Amino acid sequence: MTGRPVGYLRAHGFRGPIWPVNPRATEIAGLPCFPDIASLPGAPDVAIVLLAPDRAEDAVRALAARGCGAAIVLAGGYAEGGPDGAKRQAALRHAAGGMRLLGPNTIGLVNLTDGIVLSATGALEMEGFRAGAVSLVSQSGGILGAVLSRGAAAGMGFAKLIATGNEADLDVADFIDLLVDDDATRVIALYLEGIRRPAAFRAAAARAQAAGKPIVAFKVGRSEAGAQAAISHTGALSGADRLYDALFRQIGAIRAERFSDLLDIPAALATGQRMAGRRVAVLTSTGGAGALLADAFGLAGFDLPPPDAETAATLSALTGEPNVGNPLDLTLAGVKTEIMQGAIAALLDSPRYDALAVVVGSSALAQPRLAADAIAACLVGRDKPVLAFVSPHAPAIGAALQAQGIPAATAPEAAAAILSALAAPAMAPAVQPAPPGPPPGPPPGPPHGPPADLRAGQFDEAESKALFARFGVPAVREAACATPEEAALAARAMGGRVVLKALSRTLAHKSDAGGVRLNLAPGDVAQAGDGIFAAVTQATGAPPDGLLVQEMASGVEVILGLTRDPHLGTAILLGMGGVAAELFGDTALRLLPIDRATAQGMVDELRGAPLLRGFRGRPPADEAALVQAVLDFATMGDALGDRLVTAEINPLFVRAAGQGVRAADGLAVLA
Amino acid sequence: MTGRPVGYLRAHGFRGPIWPVNPRATEIAGLPCFPDIASLPGAPDVAIVLLAPDRAEDAVRALAARGCGAAIVLAGGYAEGGPDGAKRQAALRHAAGGMRLLGPNTIGLVNLTDGIVLSATGALEMEGFRAGAVSLVSQSGGILGAVLSRGAAAGMGFAKLIATGNEADLDVADFIDLLVDDDATRVIALYLEGIRRPAAFRAAAARAQAAGKPIVAFKVGRSEAGAQAAISHTGALSGADRLYDALFRQIGAIRAERFSDLLDIPAALATGQRMAGRRVAVLTSTGGAGALLADAFGLAGFDLPPPDAETAATLSALTGEPNVGNPLDLTLAGVKTEIMQGAIAALLDSPRYDALAVVVGSSALAQPRLAADAIAACLVGRDKPVLAFVSPHAPAIGAALQAQGIPAATAPEAAAAILSALAAPAMAPAVQPAPPGPPPGPPPGPPHGPPADLRAGQFDEAESKALFARFGVPAVREAACATPEEAALAARAMGGRVVLKALSRTLAHKSDAGGVRLNLAPGDVAQAGDGIFAAVTQATGAPPDGLLVQEMASGVEVILGLTRDPHLGTAILLGMGGVAAELFGDTALRLLPIDRATAQGMVDELRGAPLLRGFRGRPPADEAALVQAVLDFATMGDALGDRLVTAEINPLFVRAAGQGVRAADGLAVLA
């Protein structure tokens, strides 16, 4: 294994000087060997350290002393292995001083732009890699090998592939930054296990977006259970993976859902083509594969309209078939170059379509170049995306297409994922990169003083709602009372029927403990209050701190919450209330800060949003006030910073249009 | 193309007599050629007809006259092309008389068990096909080619592959029947565009299940919009694809979600192994790929528990690592045969696991046989499933594993799909095939007379609910009235607050037309009735037929409906009412007939089922009465047969335990 990197470096085209260091050898792979780092003829640009942890630290120290630019430490046995390893890793980092460090526990990096491979990955056993425009930053070395070998076999080209390993120093955010400035890189693919510096990551991603370089991210850990925050629904509904969904959405990154997407989508984006709408034509020589594609496209929300009259006439004249549809099946017309080329040109020139997918069927096994040549001939002077779906096992055909810049999918689902990426709103047309705007600032709203007067711990319901009201989210009319008798007086003063609740700084789920009574006449409040005292005492072993009397409220129920993730920061959650958020998972999640458009987007994202908009004869609700409440709650989250543990309004009643929102229940926990 | 089938037949091992027929040739591919069918030396077992439609019909007629067993007609230009083609197809079928016909518009069939290929698929350009235990019936010839070529390249073996084309005679159901009796076939894979004879299909599928031969089905058309039955929610909620979901579930078939699953799942099932639980161990030599697998398994609902103490001790001794987890990463221990083999054996012998997944990492590119040999050595005498995930591009390694009976996935999602299939409840362990029981009969219940007294057309609400009550589903107390004054009298007689509705045989969505008033005091009914007459008249141009006065009902709202699909028959739908069915799609669907267990299964399937069971302090609802109502409604559907167009109760109130259900609104349309 220690011999591999030198061999790979030379096999893949490095022509500069290589200085092996080994006290027990005079020559390695035909190169003169130095006994130690101090003897090197100069300061190396980069060193690859192939020593076990017990000796790597000294080597790194010596390299730093020699003025080396950066060191790559491949060995494992560091922080990934436990506390002892973490200590070793800290010492390694310290030994590097000002020298940059990649790893440890990495497979290294592969630079195909310049023919510099500094890696031990077995994938380098392959030959004939193509330099291309896709770069990969992977937190796993094995995945680097899988992406490189699979991509190369599929005819894809790469610029740089970097495995960051334990990220003792250089991390994913650093390499995104680097790749934004790398002329050879047009698309950045990420394989992520976690993000160490979310702020730096977001800043680097914003630079990539400003530079018009799409990010495609695959994140493992999707099946991890959400934080088991029993105290609030918001915590339970904001699983770690959903936070990453929010993050990727907010930085404009495309999330690769399947592992293969991490290859297919970047390769397609690297062509520079983008899809202006969602209408796609399918051209096939085999009905079944055409149906497969149409099906996958339909599931992904694409339209397959029939050709417009002019295009249909052109296609009929070309094929001799009176009826031409979409998919357009050339089976009966015969799969001939001139027909294929004519059909591709006609479909691309039709104003009815935003992209074209061409099926390469089993007949291609006898005529392997037909489709690729026909497509390539038509691409000249046309700028709509064309992709191929290779239906039989024909890897050489797929690779040839891909090498000509024609995305070639081997699964219908991959073809749909490719089109979805090319059509994603975040993917502004390559010719018009998004202007490099500043990152979103705090949302507008009245200035709020620092929350220094707030105590730590769990707030009771009345305290929680008072806090929310300070930031602009009003509560229902209510009165906090010490005894049932006091509550009865308050209810009479309020007029009308009321809600009576236990007031407590420790009880989280009041209704589960018998601490909530709805729709009470004022005369029944005293007795109900006694009942609540008894029920809560029985359920928890202690009486509540008091009682809360509230007016009965109505409107569309939503849940609005804040939760703080130790890694990614504060997230805001909006969900349809009642049972929808909990049983049907109808929630929208974003990381703070957010702006008004994002708050509106959260409302739009809810499947239950029609309930706010006059669904089946209901009156429209005050959606504008809801959007403002989301913004106000977000402002509170920003102001509380890392003092926030969780905050939640459940339910928040969205009243009829013009009548605002009212928090009917609330909970806040501060650190 | 016409020369291909003879060449393929000989190239793939057929040694029996081949009799080419062509009036213009004396020899084809070295074989003496007959001028016409009448001149043949005997009655052929099967004929493959390579003529265009204009001459195929005569050839088929002559073959039938000659006593040929079956003819395969490859040509297209029949029913798939429109009405003229459909006529040609009918004539072709007529010409065949008692002779069986495969096609037209088919690529033919491939029998690898006996080395008989009667097909023109370009996939037969490949060599070295393996005979195996998976058979495919495909309604598309192109898909047959894709499955055969991809499967062969992946090291999979096949028994029979049949493309049924236009199914003028022999169809999918016929071939399932045939494959049930085929000793070489252990798994039946289906590629479906539609089912021509649902009853025959279900009967054949039941025979396959009784024989312990799993069916794996891929169905295109998933993105088709549901039947646009504006009149009932049931129709809109019962999209064509959901009916196929119900069908596959009810026949115990596994649905292939991705096209690649149609290869991977049958190949894994063909090993005969089944997974007894949902606990899986992952063994890897590369952390990233192990994480990928663990993630995919977790998303699919599998558990990855850490090893039990005894197994952990064995593994620690073996690897020299104190901490062994799941995934078990051998990176530091080194990827050596004896360690790998020991780890596989220990994990398979652990009572903690039901299956094992082994990652083949990039290092395998240098040691290609290591994993396959280690796994194969351990499989002897052990019967838990083992599958491999090949992380880098290494097709030869995957094919070698597959050829040794070890399912080899190249995508983590495929590995999860394979395990899901092996663990599916429908997949009884291969050693204990399900007993061949009769198909489900009509559910128990009181006998009902034929519904001959029922008129055709749309029933008004009162008529609809009277019909449902006849079959055992009670309605709320109500009175149909002609005028607002009559309604006011009825409301006073009823006592308490009431609901007032427009009564109509034409109005489907009453509330949208202002035809529903809730929570009225009896004294307000007359005026509300006037309002309904005015609103409905304004909305529809005609007054309602009358008014319906109902008691206010309460309980958990569900929707219960029947809808008739022209192809698959009558389906029953149960959904959470209110907005959940419509906005959140929380519904369960089955084809009739159903039994009690199926009705209970429908309730269990609803995400909103907790609402029936005392969710967050609510009283438990009468779930038993709901299950009975589902059965009663199904009985009505069976009794109405093809007179049913649609029937729906929305909402059906499920009252507190012991208090039954009440239909609060209903609609029936009969033919």
Tab-separated table of C-alpha atoms in Angstrom, chain A residues 4 76-77 80-81 105 121-126 140-147 149-151 153-154 191 193 218-224 233 257-260 286-289 291-292 294-299 323 331-332 362-363 365-366 389-394 409-413 509 511-512 576 578-580 582-586 607-611 615-618, chain B residues 4 76-77 80-81 105 121-126 140-147 149-151 153-154 191 193 218-224 233 257-260 286-289 291-292 294-299 323 331-332 362-363 365-366 389-394 409-413 509 511-512 576 578-580 582-586 607-611 615-618:
chain	number	residue	atom	x	y	z
A	4	ARG	CA	0.846	2.670	-4.377
A	76	GLY	CA	-6.620	5.962	10.419
A	77	GLY	CA	-6.662	5.469	14.158
A	80	GLU	CA	-12.857	8.250	14.372
A	81	GLY	CA	-11.755	5.623	16.891
A	105	ASN	CA	-7.981	9.011	7.908
A	121	THR	CA	-7.530	4.659	-3.643
A	122	GLY	CA	-7.778	1.343	-5.460
A	123	ALA	CA	-9.843	3.132	-8.091
A	124	LEU	CA	-6.532	4.434	-9.473
A	125	GLU	CA	-5.873	0.906	-10.729
A	126	MET	CA	-8.134	1.945	-13.611
A	140	SER	CA	-15.326	9.293	2.979
A	141	GLY	CA	-12.357	7.910	1.090
A	142	GLY	CA	-14.223	4.814	-0.013
A	143	ILE	CA	-16.887	6.973	-1.620
A	144	LEU	CA	-14.207	8.899	-3.478
A	145	GLY	CA	-13.062	5.593	-4.959
A	146	ALA	CA	-16.611	4.568	-5.812
A	147	VAL	CA	-17.420	7.882	-7.493
A	149	SER	CA	-14.321	4.417	-10.679
A	150	ARG	CA	-18.037	4.477	-11.471
A	151	GLY	CA	-17.843	7.880	-13.104
A	153	ALA	CA	-16.515	3.761	-16.372
A	154	ALA	CA	-19.566	5.813	-17.336
A	191	TYR	CA	-20.613	13.477	0.011
A	193	GLU	CA	-21.573	12.780	6.893
A	218	PHE	CA	-25.510	13.524	-0.852
A	219	LYS	CA	-25.915	13.295	2.913
A	220	VAL	CA	-25.868	10.020	4.822
A	221	GLY	CA	-27.599	9.650	8.137
A	222	ARG	CA	-31.041	10.153	6.632
A	223	SER	CA	-32.466	7.385	8.742
A	224	GLU	CA	-31.271	8.768	12.058
A	233	HIS	CA	-43.387	18.805	19.279
A	257	GLU	CA	-31.582	11.346	-3.140
A	258	ARG	CA	-30.003	8.179	-4.456
A	259	PHE	CA	-26.289	7.538	-4.347
A	260	SER	CA	-26.150	7.237	-8.137
A	286	THR	CA	-38.803	0.740	-28.433
A	287	GLY	CA	-42.190	1.313	-26.867
A	288	GLY	CA	-41.428	-0.190	-23.489
A	289	ALA	CA	-38.422	1.951	-22.694
A	291	ALA	CA	-43.090	4.193	-21.505
A	292	LEU	CA	-40.582	3.730	-18.682
A	294	ALA	CA	-42.522	8.835	-19.695
A	295	ASP	CA	-43.600	7.249	-16.449
A	296	ALA	CA	-40.521	8.387	-14.536
A	297	PHE	CA	-40.834	11.900	-15.958
A	298	GLY	CA	-44.518	12.043	-15.078
A	299	LEU	CA	-43.830	10.978	-11.507
A	323	ASN	CA	-49.949	9.759	-36.034
A	331	THR	CA	-40.121	1.443	-34.404
A	332	LEU	CA	-42.223	1.217	-37.526
A	362	SER	CA	-31.569	-3.015	-27.817
A	363	SER	CA	-31.206	-2.430	-31.536
A	365	LEU	CA	-26.292	-3.208	-29.721
A	366	ALA	CA	-25.922	-3.719	-33.449
A	389	PHE	CA	-31.601	6.628	-21.655
A	390	VAL	CA	-29.692	3.463	-22.465
A	391	SER	CA	-32.174	0.632	-22.061
A	392	PRO	CA	-30.116	-2.540	-22.634
A	393	HIS	CA	-26.766	-3.349	-21.044
A	394	ALA	CA	-24.481	-1.294	-23.271
A	409	ALA	CA	-28.819	7.525	-17.825
A	410	THR	CA	-29.076	3.784	-17.333
A	411	ALA	CA	-32.140	4.015	-15.089
A	412	PRO	CA	-35.379	5.845	-15.905
A	413	GLU	CA	-35.328	7.267	-12.384
A	509	HIS	CA	-48.067	18.030	27.928
A	511	SER	CA	-53.725	17.688	28.293
A	512	ASP	CA	-52.125	14.291	28.842
A	576	MET	CA	-50.664	22.548	10.212
A	578	GLY	CA	-54.560	19.886	15.123
A	579	VAL	CA	-53.336	16.442	14.234
A	580	ALA	CA	-51.911	17.159	10.793
A	582	GLU	CA	-48.078	15.112	14.142
A	583	LEU	CA	-49.870	12.340	12.225
A	584	PHE	CA	-49.326	13.541	8.676
A	585	GLY	CA	-45.996	15.324	9.092
A	586	ASP	CA	-47.320	18.439	7.406
A	607	ARG	CA	-50.137	20.538	2.074
A	608	GLY	CA	-52.800	21.949	4.368
A	609	ALA	CA	-52.290	25.498	3.025
A	610	PRO	CA	-55.662	25.353	1.215
A	611	LEU	CA	-57.265	25.390	4.671
A	615	PHE	CA	-60.993	25.428	1.230
A	616	ARG	CA	-64.450	23.966	0.500
A	617	GLY	CA	-66.379	27.043	1.418
A	618	ARG	CA	-64.480	28.028	4.574
B	4	ARG	CA	-31.679	-13.052	-36.897
B	76	GLY	CA	-46.217	-4.570	-35.402
B	77	GLY	CA	-48.933	-2.535	-37.091
B	80	GLU	CA	-51.270	-0.748	-30.986
B	81	GLY	CA	-51.663	1.496	-34.050
B	105	ASN	CA	-46.084	-6.926	-31.977
B	121	THR	CA	-34.170	-9.187	-29.582
B	122	GLY	CA	-30.790	-7.566	-30.094
B	123	ALA	CA	-29.909	-8.739	-26.586
B	124	LEU	CA	-29.251	-12.153	-28.134
B	125	GLU	CA	-26.116	-10.664	-29.694
B	126	MET	CA	-24.606	-11.313	-26.265
B	140	SER	CA	-42.922	-4.972	-23.942
B	141	GLY	CA	-40.326	-6.582	-26.191
B	142	GLY	CA	-37.799	-3.829	-25.566
B	143	ILE	CA	-37.999	-4.451	-21.844
B	144	LEU	CA	-37.372	-8.157	-22.404
B	145	GLY	CA	-34.156	-7.187	-24.172
B	146	ALA	CA	-33.186	-4.780	-21.411
B	147	VAL	CA	-33.832	-7.309	-18.639
B	149	SER	CA	-28.961	-8.126	-21.359
B	150	ARG	CA	-28.680	-6.347	-18.025
B	151	GLY	CA	-29.340	-9.501	-16.062
B	153	ALA	CA	-24.173	-8.860	-17.598
B	154	ALA	CA	-24.866	-8.908	-13.853
B	191	TYR	CA	-43.438	-6.042	-16.664
B	193	GLU	CA	-48.661	-2.023	-18.967
B	218	PHE	CA	-43.201	-3.592	-12.342
B	219	LYS	CA	-46.137	-1.560	-13.631
B	220	VAL	CA	-45.757	1.486	-15.846
B	221	GLY	CA	-48.368	4.187	-15.956
B	222	ARG	CA	-47.771	5.198	-12.360
B	223	SER	CA	-47.954	8.851	-13.245
B	224	GLU	CA	-51.327	8.636	-14.986
B	233	HIS	CA	-64.064	12.001	-3.776
B	257	GLU	CA	-40.612	0.450	-7.462
B	258	ARG	CA	-37.574	1.132	-9.567
B	259	PHE	CA	-36.955	-0.538	-12.893
B	260	SER	CA	-33.708	-2.043	-11.627
B	286	THR	CA	-14.676	1.014	3.946
B	287	GLY	CA	-16.552	3.285	6.306
B	288	GLY	CA	-18.333	5.338	3.675
B	289	ALA	CA	-19.957	2.452	1.865
B	291	ALA	CA	-22.653	4.156	6.120
B	292	LEU	CA	-24.429	4.227	2.763
B	294	ALA	CA	-26.775	1.415	6.941
B	295	ASP	CA	-28.574	4.545	5.809
B	296	ALA	CA	-30.487	2.793	3.051
B	297	PHE	CA	-31.440	-0.058	5.401
B	298	GLY	CA	-32.555	2.375	8.079
B	299	LEU	CA	-34.753	4.261	5.625
B	323	ASN	CA	-14.778	-1.922	19.893
B	331	THR	CA	-10.388	-1.261	7.715
B	332	LEU	CA	-7.908	-1.239	10.559
B	362	SER	CA	-12.340	-0.341	-3.751
B	363	SER	CA	-9.641	-2.556	-2.315
B	365	LEU	CA	-10.236	-4.119	-7.338
B	366	ALA	CA	-6.871	-5.590	-6.373
B	389	PHE	CA	-22.937	-4.305	-2.049
B	390	VAL	CA	-20.257	-3.585	-4.616
B	391	SER	CA	-19.158	-0.022	-4.008
B	392	PRO	CA	-16.669	0.720	-6.805
B	393	HIS	CA	-17.164	0.010	-10.498
B	394	ALA	CA	-16.373	-3.708	-10.556
B	409	ALA	CA	-26.299	-4.881	-5.446
B	410	THR	CA	-24.533	-1.946	-7.050
B	411	ALA	CA	-26.756	0.656	-5.380
B	412	PRO	CA	-27.444	0.939	-1.643
B	413	GLU	CA	-31.122	1.452	-2.485
B	509	HIS	CA	-70.940	19.037	-3.838
B	511	SER	CA	-71.569	22.729	0.422
B	512	ASP	CA	-69.863	24.361	-2.550
B	576	MET	CA	-59.618	9.758	7.374
B	578	GLY	CA	-62.354	15.993	7.384
B	579	VAL	CA	-59.539	17.251	5.276
B	580	ALA	CA	-57.069	14.432	5.818
B	582	GLU	CA	-58.197	15.032	0.482
B	583	LEU	CA	-55.221	17.168	1.516
B	584	PHE	CA	-53.008	14.488	3.018
B	585	GLY	CA	-54.068	11.486	0.937
B	586	ASP	CA	-54.641	9.401	4.040
B	607	ARG	CA	-51.842	7.289	9.361
B	608	GLY	CA	-54.753	8.866	11.187
B	609	ALA	CA	-55.712	5.570	12.868
B	610	PRO	CA	-54.472	6.852	16.258
B	611	LEU	CA	-57.428	9.257	16.169
B	615	PHE	CA	-55.030	9.909	20.575
B	616	ARG	CA	-53.866	12.631	23.032
B	617	GLY	CA	-56.587	12.045	25.549
B	618	ARG	CA	-59.539	11.624	23.159
